[in-house]
Short mmCIF file of C-alpha atoms (C1' of nucleotides) in Angstrom, two decimals:
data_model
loop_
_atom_site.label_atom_id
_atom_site.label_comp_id
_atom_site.label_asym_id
_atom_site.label_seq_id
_atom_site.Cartn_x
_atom_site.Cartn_y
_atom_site.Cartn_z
CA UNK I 273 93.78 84.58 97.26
CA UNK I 274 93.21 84.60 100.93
CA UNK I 275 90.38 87.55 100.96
CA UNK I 276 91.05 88.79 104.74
CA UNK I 277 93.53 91.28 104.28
CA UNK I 278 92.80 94.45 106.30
CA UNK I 279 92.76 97.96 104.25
CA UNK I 280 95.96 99.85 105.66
CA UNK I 281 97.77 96.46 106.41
CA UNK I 282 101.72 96.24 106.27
CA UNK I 283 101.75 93.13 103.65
CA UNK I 284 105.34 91.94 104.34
CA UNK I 285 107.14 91.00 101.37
CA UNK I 286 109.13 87.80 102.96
CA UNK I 287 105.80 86.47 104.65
CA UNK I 288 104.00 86.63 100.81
CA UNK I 289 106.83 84.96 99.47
CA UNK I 290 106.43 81.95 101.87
CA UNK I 291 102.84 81.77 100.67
CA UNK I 292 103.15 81.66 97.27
CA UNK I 293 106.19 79.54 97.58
CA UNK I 294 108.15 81.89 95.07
CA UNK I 295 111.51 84.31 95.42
CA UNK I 296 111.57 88.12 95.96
CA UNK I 297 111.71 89.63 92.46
CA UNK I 298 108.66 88.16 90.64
CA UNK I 299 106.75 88.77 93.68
CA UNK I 300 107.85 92.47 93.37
CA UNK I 301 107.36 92.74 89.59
CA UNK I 302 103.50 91.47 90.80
CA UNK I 303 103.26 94.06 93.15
CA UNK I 304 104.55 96.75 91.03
CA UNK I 305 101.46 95.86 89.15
CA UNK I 306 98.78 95.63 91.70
CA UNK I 307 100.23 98.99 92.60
CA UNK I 308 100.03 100.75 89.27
CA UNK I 309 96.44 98.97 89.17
CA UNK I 310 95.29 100.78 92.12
CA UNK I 311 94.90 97.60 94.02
CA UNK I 312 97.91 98.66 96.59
CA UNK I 313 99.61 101.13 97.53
CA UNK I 314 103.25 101.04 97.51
CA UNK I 315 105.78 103.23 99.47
CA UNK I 316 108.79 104.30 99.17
CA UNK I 317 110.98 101.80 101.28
CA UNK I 318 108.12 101.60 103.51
CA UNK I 319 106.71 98.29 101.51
CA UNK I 320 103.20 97.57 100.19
CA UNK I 321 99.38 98.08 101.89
CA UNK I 322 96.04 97.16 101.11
CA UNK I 323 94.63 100.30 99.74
CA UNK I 324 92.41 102.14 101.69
CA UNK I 325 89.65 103.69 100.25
CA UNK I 326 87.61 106.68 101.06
CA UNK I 327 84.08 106.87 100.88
CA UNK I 328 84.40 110.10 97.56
CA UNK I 329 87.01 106.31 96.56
CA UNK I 330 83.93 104.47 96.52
CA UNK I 331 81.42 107.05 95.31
CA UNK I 332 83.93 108.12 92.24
CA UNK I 333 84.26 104.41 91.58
CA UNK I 334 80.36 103.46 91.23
CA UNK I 335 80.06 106.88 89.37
CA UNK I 336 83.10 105.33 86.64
CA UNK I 337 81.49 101.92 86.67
CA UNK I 338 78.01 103.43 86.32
CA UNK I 339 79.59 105.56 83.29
CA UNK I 340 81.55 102.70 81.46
CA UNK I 341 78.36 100.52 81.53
CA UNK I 342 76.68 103.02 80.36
CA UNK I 343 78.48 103.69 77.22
CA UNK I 344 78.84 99.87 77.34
CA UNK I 345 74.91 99.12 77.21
CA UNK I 346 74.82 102.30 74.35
CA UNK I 347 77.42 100.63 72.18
CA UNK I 348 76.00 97.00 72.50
CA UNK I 349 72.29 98.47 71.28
CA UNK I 350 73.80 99.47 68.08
CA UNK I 351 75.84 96.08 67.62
CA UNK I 352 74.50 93.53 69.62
CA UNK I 353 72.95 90.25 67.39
CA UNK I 354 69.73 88.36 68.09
CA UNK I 355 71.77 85.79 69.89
CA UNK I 356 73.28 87.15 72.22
CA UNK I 357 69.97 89.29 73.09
CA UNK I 358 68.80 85.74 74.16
CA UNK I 359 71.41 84.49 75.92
CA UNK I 360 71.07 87.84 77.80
CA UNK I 361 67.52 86.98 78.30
CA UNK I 362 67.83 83.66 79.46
CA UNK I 363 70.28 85.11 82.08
CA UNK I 364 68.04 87.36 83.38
CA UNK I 365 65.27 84.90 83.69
CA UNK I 366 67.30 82.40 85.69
CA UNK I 367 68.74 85.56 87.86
CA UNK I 368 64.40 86.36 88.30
CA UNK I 369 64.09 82.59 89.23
CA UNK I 370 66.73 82.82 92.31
CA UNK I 371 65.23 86.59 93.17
CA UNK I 372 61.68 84.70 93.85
CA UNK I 373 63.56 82.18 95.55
CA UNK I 374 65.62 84.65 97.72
CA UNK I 375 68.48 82.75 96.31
CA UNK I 376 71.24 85.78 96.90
CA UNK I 377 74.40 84.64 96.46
CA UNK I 378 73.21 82.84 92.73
CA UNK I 379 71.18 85.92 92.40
CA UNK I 380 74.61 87.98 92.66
CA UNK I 381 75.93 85.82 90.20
CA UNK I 382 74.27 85.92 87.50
CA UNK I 383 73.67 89.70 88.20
CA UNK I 384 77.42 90.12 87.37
CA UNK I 385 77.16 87.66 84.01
CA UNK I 386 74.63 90.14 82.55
CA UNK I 387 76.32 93.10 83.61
CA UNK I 388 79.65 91.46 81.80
CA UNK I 389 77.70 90.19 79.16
CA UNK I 390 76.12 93.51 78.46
CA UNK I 391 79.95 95.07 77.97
CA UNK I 392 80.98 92.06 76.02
CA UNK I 393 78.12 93.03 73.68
CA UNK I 394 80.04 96.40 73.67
CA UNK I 395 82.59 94.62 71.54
CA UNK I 396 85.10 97.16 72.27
CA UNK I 397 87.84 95.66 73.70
CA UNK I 398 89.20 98.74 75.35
CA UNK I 399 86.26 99.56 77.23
CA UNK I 400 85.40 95.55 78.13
CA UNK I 401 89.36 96.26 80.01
CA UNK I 402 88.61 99.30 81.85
CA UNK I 403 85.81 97.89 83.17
CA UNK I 404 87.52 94.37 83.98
CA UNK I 405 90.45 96.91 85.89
CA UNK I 406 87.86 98.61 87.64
CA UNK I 407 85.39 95.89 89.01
CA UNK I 408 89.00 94.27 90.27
CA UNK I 409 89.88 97.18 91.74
CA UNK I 410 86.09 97.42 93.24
CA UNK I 411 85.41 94.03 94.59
CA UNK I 412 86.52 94.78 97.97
CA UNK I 413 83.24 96.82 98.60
CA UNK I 414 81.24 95.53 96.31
CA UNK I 415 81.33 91.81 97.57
CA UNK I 416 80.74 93.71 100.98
CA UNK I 417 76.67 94.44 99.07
CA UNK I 418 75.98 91.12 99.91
CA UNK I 419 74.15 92.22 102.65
CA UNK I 420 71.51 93.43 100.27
CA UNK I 421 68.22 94.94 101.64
CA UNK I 422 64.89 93.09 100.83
CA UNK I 423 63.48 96.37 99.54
CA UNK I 424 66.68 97.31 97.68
CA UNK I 425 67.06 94.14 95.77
CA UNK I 426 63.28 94.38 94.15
CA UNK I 427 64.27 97.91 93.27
CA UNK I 428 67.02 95.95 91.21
CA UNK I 429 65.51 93.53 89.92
CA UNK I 430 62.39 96.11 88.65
CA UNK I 431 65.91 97.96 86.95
CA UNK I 432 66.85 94.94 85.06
CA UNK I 433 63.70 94.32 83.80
CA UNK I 434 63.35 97.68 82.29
CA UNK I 435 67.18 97.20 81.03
CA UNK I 436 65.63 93.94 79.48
CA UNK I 437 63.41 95.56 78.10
CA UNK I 438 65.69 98.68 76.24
CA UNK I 439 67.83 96.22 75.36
CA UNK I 440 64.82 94.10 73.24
CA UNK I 441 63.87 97.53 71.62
CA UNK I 442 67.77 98.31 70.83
CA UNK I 443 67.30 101.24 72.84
CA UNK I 444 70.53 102.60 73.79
CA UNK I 445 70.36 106.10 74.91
CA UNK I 446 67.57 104.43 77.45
CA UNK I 447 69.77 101.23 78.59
CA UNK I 448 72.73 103.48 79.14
CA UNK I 449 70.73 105.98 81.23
CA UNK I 450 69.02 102.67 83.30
CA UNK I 451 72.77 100.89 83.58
CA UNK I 452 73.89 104.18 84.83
CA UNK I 453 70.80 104.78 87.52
CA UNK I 454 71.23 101.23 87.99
CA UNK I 455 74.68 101.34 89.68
CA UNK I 456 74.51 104.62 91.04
CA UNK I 457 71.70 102.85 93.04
CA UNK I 458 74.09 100.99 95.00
CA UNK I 459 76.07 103.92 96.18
CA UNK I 460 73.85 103.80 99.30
CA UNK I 461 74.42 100.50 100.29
CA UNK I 462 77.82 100.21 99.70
CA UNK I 463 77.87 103.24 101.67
CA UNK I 464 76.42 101.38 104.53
CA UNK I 465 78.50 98.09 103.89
CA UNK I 466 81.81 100.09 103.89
CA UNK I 467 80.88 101.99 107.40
CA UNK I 468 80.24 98.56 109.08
CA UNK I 469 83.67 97.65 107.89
CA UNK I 470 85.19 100.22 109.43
CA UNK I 471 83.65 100.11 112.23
CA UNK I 472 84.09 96.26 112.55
CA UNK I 473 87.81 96.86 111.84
CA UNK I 474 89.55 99.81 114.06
CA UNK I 475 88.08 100.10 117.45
CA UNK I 476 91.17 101.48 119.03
CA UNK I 477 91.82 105.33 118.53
CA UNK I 478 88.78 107.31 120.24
CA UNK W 1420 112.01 109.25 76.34
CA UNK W 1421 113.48 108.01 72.71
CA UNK W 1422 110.09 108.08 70.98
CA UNK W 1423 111.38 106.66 67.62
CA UNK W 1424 110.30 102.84 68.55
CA UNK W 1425 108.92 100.66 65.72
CA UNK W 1426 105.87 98.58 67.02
CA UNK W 1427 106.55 95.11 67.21
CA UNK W 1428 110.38 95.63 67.85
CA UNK W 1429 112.14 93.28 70.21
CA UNK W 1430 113.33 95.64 72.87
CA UNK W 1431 115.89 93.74 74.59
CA UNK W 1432 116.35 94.24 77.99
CA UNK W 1433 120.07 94.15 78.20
CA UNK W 1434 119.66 97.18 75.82
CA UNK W 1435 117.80 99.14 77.89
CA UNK W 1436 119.62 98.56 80.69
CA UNK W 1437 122.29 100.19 79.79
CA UNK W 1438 120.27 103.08 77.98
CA UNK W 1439 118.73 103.96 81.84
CA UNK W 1440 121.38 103.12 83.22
CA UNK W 1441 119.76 101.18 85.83
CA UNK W 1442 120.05 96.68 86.36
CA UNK W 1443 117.76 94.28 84.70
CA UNK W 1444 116.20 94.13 88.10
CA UNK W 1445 113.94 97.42 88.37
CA UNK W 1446 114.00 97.78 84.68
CA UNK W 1447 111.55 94.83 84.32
CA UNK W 1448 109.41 95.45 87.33
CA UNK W 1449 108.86 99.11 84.81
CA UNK W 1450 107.82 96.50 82.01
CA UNK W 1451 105.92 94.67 84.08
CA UNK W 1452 103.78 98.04 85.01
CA UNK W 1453 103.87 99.04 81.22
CA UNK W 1454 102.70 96.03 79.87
CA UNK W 1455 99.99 96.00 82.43
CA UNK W 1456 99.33 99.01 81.29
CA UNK W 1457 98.64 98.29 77.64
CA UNK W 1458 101.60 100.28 76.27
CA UNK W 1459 103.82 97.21 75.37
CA UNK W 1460 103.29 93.46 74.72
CA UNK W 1461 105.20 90.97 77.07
CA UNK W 1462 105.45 87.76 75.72
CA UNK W 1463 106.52 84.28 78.35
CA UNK W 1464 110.24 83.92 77.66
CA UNK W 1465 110.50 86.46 74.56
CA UNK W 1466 110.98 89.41 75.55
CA UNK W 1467 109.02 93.18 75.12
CA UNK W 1468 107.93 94.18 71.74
CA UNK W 1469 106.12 97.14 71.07
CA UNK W 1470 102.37 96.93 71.32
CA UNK W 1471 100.98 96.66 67.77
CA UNK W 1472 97.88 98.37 67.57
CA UNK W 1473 94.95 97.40 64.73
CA UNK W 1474 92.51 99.56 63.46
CA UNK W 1475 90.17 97.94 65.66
CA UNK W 1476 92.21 98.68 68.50
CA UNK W 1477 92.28 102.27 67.53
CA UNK W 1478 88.70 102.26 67.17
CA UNK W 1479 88.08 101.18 70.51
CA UNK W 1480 90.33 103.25 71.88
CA UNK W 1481 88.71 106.43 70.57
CA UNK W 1482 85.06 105.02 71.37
CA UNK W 1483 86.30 104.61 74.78
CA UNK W 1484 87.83 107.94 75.52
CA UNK W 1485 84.69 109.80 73.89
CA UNK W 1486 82.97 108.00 76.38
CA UNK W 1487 84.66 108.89 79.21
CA UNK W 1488 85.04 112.29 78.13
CA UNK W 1489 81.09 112.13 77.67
CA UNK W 1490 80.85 111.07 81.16
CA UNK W 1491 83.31 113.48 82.25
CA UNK W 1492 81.25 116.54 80.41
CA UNK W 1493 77.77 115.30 82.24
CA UNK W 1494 78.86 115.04 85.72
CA UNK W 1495 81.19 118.48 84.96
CA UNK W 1496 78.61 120.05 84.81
CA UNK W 1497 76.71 119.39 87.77
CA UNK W 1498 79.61 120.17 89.90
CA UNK W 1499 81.89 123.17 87.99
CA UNK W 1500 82.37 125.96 89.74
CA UNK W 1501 81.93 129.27 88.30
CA UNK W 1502 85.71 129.94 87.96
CA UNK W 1503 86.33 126.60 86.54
CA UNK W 1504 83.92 127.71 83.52
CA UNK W 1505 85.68 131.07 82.84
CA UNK W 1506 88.80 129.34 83.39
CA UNK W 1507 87.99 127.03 80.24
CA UNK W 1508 86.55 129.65 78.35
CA UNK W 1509 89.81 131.52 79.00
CA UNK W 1510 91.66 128.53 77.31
CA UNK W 1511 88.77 128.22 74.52
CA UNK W 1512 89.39 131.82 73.48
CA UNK W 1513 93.36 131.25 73.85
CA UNK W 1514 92.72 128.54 71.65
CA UNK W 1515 90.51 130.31 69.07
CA UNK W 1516 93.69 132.82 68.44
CA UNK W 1517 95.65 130.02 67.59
CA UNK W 1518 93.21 128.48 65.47
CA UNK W 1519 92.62 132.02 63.31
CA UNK W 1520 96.40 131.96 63.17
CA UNK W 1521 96.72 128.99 62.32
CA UNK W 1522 99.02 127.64 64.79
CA UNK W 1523 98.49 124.11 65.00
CA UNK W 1524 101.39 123.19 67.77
CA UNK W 1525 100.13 126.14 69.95
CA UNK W 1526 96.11 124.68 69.15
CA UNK W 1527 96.86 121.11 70.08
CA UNK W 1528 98.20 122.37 73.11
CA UNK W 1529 95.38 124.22 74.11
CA UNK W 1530 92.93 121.15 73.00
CA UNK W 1531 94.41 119.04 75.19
CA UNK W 1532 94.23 121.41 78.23
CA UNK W 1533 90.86 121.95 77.65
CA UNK W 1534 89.49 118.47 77.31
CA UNK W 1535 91.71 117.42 80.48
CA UNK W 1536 90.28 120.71 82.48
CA UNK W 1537 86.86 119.28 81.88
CA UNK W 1538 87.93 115.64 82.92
CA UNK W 1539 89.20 117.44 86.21
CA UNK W 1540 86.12 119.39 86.25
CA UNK W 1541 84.21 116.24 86.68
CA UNK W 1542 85.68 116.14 90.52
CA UNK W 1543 85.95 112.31 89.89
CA UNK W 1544 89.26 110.95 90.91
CA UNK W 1545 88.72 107.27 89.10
CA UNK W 1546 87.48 108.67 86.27
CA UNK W 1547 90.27 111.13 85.66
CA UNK W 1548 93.00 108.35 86.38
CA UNK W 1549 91.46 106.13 83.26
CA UNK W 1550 91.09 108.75 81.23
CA UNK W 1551 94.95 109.88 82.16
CA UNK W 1552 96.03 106.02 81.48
CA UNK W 1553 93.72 105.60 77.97
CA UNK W 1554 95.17 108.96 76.87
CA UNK W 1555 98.82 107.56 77.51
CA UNK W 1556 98.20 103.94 75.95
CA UNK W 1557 96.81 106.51 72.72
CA UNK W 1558 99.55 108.72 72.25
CA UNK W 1559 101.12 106.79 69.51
CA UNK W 1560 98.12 107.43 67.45
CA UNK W 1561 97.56 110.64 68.61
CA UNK W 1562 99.87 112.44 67.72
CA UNK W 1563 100.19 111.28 64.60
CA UNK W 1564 96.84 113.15 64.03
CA UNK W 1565 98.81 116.33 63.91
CA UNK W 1566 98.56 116.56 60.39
CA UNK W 1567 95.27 118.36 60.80
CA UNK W 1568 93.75 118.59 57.64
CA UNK W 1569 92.17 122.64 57.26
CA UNK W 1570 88.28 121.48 57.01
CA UNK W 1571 88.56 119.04 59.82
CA UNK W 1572 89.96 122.04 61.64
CA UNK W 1573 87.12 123.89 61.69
CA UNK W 1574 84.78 121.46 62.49
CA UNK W 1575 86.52 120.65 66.16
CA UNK W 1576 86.63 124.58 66.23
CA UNK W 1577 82.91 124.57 65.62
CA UNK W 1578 82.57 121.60 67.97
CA UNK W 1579 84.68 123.71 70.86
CA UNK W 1580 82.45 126.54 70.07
CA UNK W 1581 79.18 124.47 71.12
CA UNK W 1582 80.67 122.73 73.54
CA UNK W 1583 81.71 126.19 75.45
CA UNK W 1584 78.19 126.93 75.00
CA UNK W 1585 76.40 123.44 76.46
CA UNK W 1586 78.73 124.18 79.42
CA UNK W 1587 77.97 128.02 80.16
CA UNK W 1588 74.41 126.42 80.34
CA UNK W 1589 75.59 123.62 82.49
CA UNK W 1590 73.78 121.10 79.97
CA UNK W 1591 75.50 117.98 81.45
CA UNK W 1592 73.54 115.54 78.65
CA UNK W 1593 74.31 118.19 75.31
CA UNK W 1594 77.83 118.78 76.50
CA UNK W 1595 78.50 114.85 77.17
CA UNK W 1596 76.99 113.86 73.59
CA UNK W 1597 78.75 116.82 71.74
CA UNK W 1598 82.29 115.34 73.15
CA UNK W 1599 81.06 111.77 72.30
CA UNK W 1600 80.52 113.32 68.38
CA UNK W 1601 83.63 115.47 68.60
CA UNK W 1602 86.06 112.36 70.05
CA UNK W 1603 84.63 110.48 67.55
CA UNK W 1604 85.05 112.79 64.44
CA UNK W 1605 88.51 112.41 64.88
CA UNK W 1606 89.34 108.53 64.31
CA UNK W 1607 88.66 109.07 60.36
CA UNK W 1608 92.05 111.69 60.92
CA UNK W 1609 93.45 109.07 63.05
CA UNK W 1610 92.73 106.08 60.94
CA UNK W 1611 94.61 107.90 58.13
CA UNK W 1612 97.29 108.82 59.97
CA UNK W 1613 98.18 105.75 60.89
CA UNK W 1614 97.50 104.08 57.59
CA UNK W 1615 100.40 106.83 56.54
CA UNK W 1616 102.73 105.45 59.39
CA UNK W 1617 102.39 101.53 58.21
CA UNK W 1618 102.85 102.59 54.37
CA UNK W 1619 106.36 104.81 55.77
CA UNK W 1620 107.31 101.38 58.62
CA UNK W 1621 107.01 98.21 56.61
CA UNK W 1622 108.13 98.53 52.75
CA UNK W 1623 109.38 94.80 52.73
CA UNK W 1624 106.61 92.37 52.56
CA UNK W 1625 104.98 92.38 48.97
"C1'" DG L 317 123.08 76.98 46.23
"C1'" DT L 318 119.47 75.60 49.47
"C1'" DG L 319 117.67 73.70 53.48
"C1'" DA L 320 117.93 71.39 57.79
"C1'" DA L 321 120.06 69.77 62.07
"C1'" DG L 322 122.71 70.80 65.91
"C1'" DA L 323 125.86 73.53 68.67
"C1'" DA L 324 126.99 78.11 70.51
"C1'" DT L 325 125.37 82.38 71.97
"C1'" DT L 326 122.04 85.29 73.73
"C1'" DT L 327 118.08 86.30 76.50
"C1'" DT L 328 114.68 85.57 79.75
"C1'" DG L 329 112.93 84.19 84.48
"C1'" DC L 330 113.94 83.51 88.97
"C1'" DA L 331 116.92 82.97 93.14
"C1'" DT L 332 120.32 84.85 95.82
"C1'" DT L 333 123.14 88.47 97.70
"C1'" DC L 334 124.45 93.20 99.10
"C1'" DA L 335 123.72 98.02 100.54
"C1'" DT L 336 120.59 101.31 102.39
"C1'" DT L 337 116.65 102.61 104.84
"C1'" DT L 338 113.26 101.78 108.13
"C1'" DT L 339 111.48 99.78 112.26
"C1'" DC L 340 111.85 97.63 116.61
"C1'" DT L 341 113.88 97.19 121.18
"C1'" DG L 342 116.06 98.20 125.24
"C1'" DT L 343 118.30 101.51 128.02
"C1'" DC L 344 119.08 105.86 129.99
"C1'" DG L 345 117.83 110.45 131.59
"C1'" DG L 346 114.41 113.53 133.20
"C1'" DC Y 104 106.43 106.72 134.72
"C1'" DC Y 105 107.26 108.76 130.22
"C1'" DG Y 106 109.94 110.13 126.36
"C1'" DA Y 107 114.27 110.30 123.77
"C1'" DC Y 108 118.24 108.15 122.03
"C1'" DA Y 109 121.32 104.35 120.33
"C1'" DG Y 110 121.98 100.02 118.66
"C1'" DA Y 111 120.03 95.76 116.69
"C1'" DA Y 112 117.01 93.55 113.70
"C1'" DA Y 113 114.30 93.49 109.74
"C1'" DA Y 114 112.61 95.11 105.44
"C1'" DT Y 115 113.18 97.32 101.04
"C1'" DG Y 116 115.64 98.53 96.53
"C1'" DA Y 117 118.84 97.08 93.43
"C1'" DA Y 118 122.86 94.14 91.45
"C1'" DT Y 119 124.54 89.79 90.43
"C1'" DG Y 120 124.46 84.78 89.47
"C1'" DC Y 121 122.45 80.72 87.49
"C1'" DA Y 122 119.32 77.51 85.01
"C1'" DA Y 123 116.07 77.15 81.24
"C1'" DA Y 124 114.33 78.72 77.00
"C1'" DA Y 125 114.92 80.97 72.69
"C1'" DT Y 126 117.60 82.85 69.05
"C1'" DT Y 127 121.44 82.81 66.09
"C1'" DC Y 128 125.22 80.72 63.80
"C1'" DT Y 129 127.73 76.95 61.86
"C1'" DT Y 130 128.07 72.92 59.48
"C1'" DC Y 131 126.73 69.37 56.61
"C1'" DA Y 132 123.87 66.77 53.45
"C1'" DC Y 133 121.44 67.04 49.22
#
DNA sequence: GTGAAGAATTTTGCATTCATTTTCTGTCGG
DNA sequence: CCGACAGAAAATGAATGCAAAATTCTTCAC
């Protein structure tokens, strides 16, 4: 809810319970939750922190995201219909309209509609979870991209079209192998995005 | 622990309670994490049940762990180590003694350890932990697939066999489509399987 | 005998309470 | 002045209590 919670933070049960205005044991259960999710971790009688992720964290995560969409954009190829080919289409256009119009934070969103509308295509439900646990699990760095390079994002957007494109052609094997350069593409600057958090975030011990 | 559960029971808590040994308290912060999980269903105000799994579910399930597996084999192979290969060929051959024996308990055994030493052979942390939770959430239908039938036997051999052999040549792409085949060759055992375990549940409804 | 309506029982969800462990604080000794 | 120790305060893990919802059982009408 409130986004500014610091990786390695003591989240106090008592104080979240006075924010969400409920009692002990359903915020536990919640936790318990977040916890086996990956989102927390959760101590033995030493309570609950904000997960704190190391860069192989990050790296290991792009490399499963860039895996599941892969097998994602394979599967829809074989399955997808004409319609929702367009509607995929018409996404992408409107995402190339706010790219000319250095529109980012649109951009960014309709970047993520084709990359979930490209697993819903999957139509494997199994896989469409996974990847809903893991871009949860993910958002912490990966809203931290928004401080996309100019060079960077026409790299992108020059991926998309050519995912476009496989996708028109119903060529799997190729979207899968884009999707997965695609995301492993943005290793680097979540690399960069996570060091200026860190660096923004401890500047006490030498 | 008391694998003879029914899906769609109602599994009471009060029941359980007593069966761990342990107050309502913990015991549904566990079915919290469970049902999270994907193992049981957790429905407002009644109760745990079993989770119910369709065909389709199965489907997906199988499409989605012959993915990751996939993924698993490719990036495997960039990274194994040279003991990490004769290690697996140590358990391939272990396996292949069973197999001309024909001891299936021994075999399965074996199977598993060998496609989990390649998932750990992928050095990927994220990936490993899905495949760990998908293979959990499967085991229902798994191991119903015990009841191997001969010719279906000696395909997966034959599928090892290759495998082994994609991965002595560190042939990330062959080995990651062979496991996508050989994951996949098994749902027609599992779909039968489980088609044997409704016929044996539910003899009431016409 | 069958079906429905309503009461009694059970069960869930959440709040509260208790015991144990951890953490903080203040003091004392070096 | 710094570190260790002891007690106090707070936080966690788990049990119990209570209100609301659901399920089951009883009763009654047809």
């Amino acid at each position: 809810m409130e986004g500014h919670l610091k990786p390695g933070d003591r989240v106090p049960e008592r104080q979240l319970c006075e924010t969400f205005g409920i009692s002990r044991t359903p915020l536990r259960e919640a936790l318990k939750v977040l916890a086996s999710e990956g989102l927390i971790d959760l101590l033995p009688n030493r309570g609950a922190r904000v997960r704190k992720f190391t860069e192989k964290d990050v790296r290991d995560s792009f490399e499963l995201l860039a895996s599941l969409e892969a097998a994602a954009g394979r599967l829809a190829c074989a399955r997808i219909s004409e319609a929702e080919v367009a509607e995929i289409e018409r996404l992408h256009y409107d995402m190339y309209g706010h790219y000319m119009r250095r529109e980012l934070p649109e951009y960014l969103k309709l970047n993520q509609a084709i990359h979930a509308a490209i697993v819903a295509a999957s139509n494997n439900q199994a896989l469409q979870a996974a990847h809903r646990s893991l871009t949860a699990r993910m958002r912490q760095f990966r809203y931290s991209a928004s401080t996309i390079k100019r060079d960077r994002w026409g790299q992108a957007m020059r991926e998309h079209e050519q995912m476009i494109d496989a996708l028109r052609r119903r060529d799997g094997r190729e979207l899968g192998d884009i999707l997965f350069e695609h995301l492993l593409n943005k290793l680097q600057a979540a690399y960069e995005a996570m060091r200026a958090q860190e660096a923004a975030e401890v500047p006490e011990v030498t």
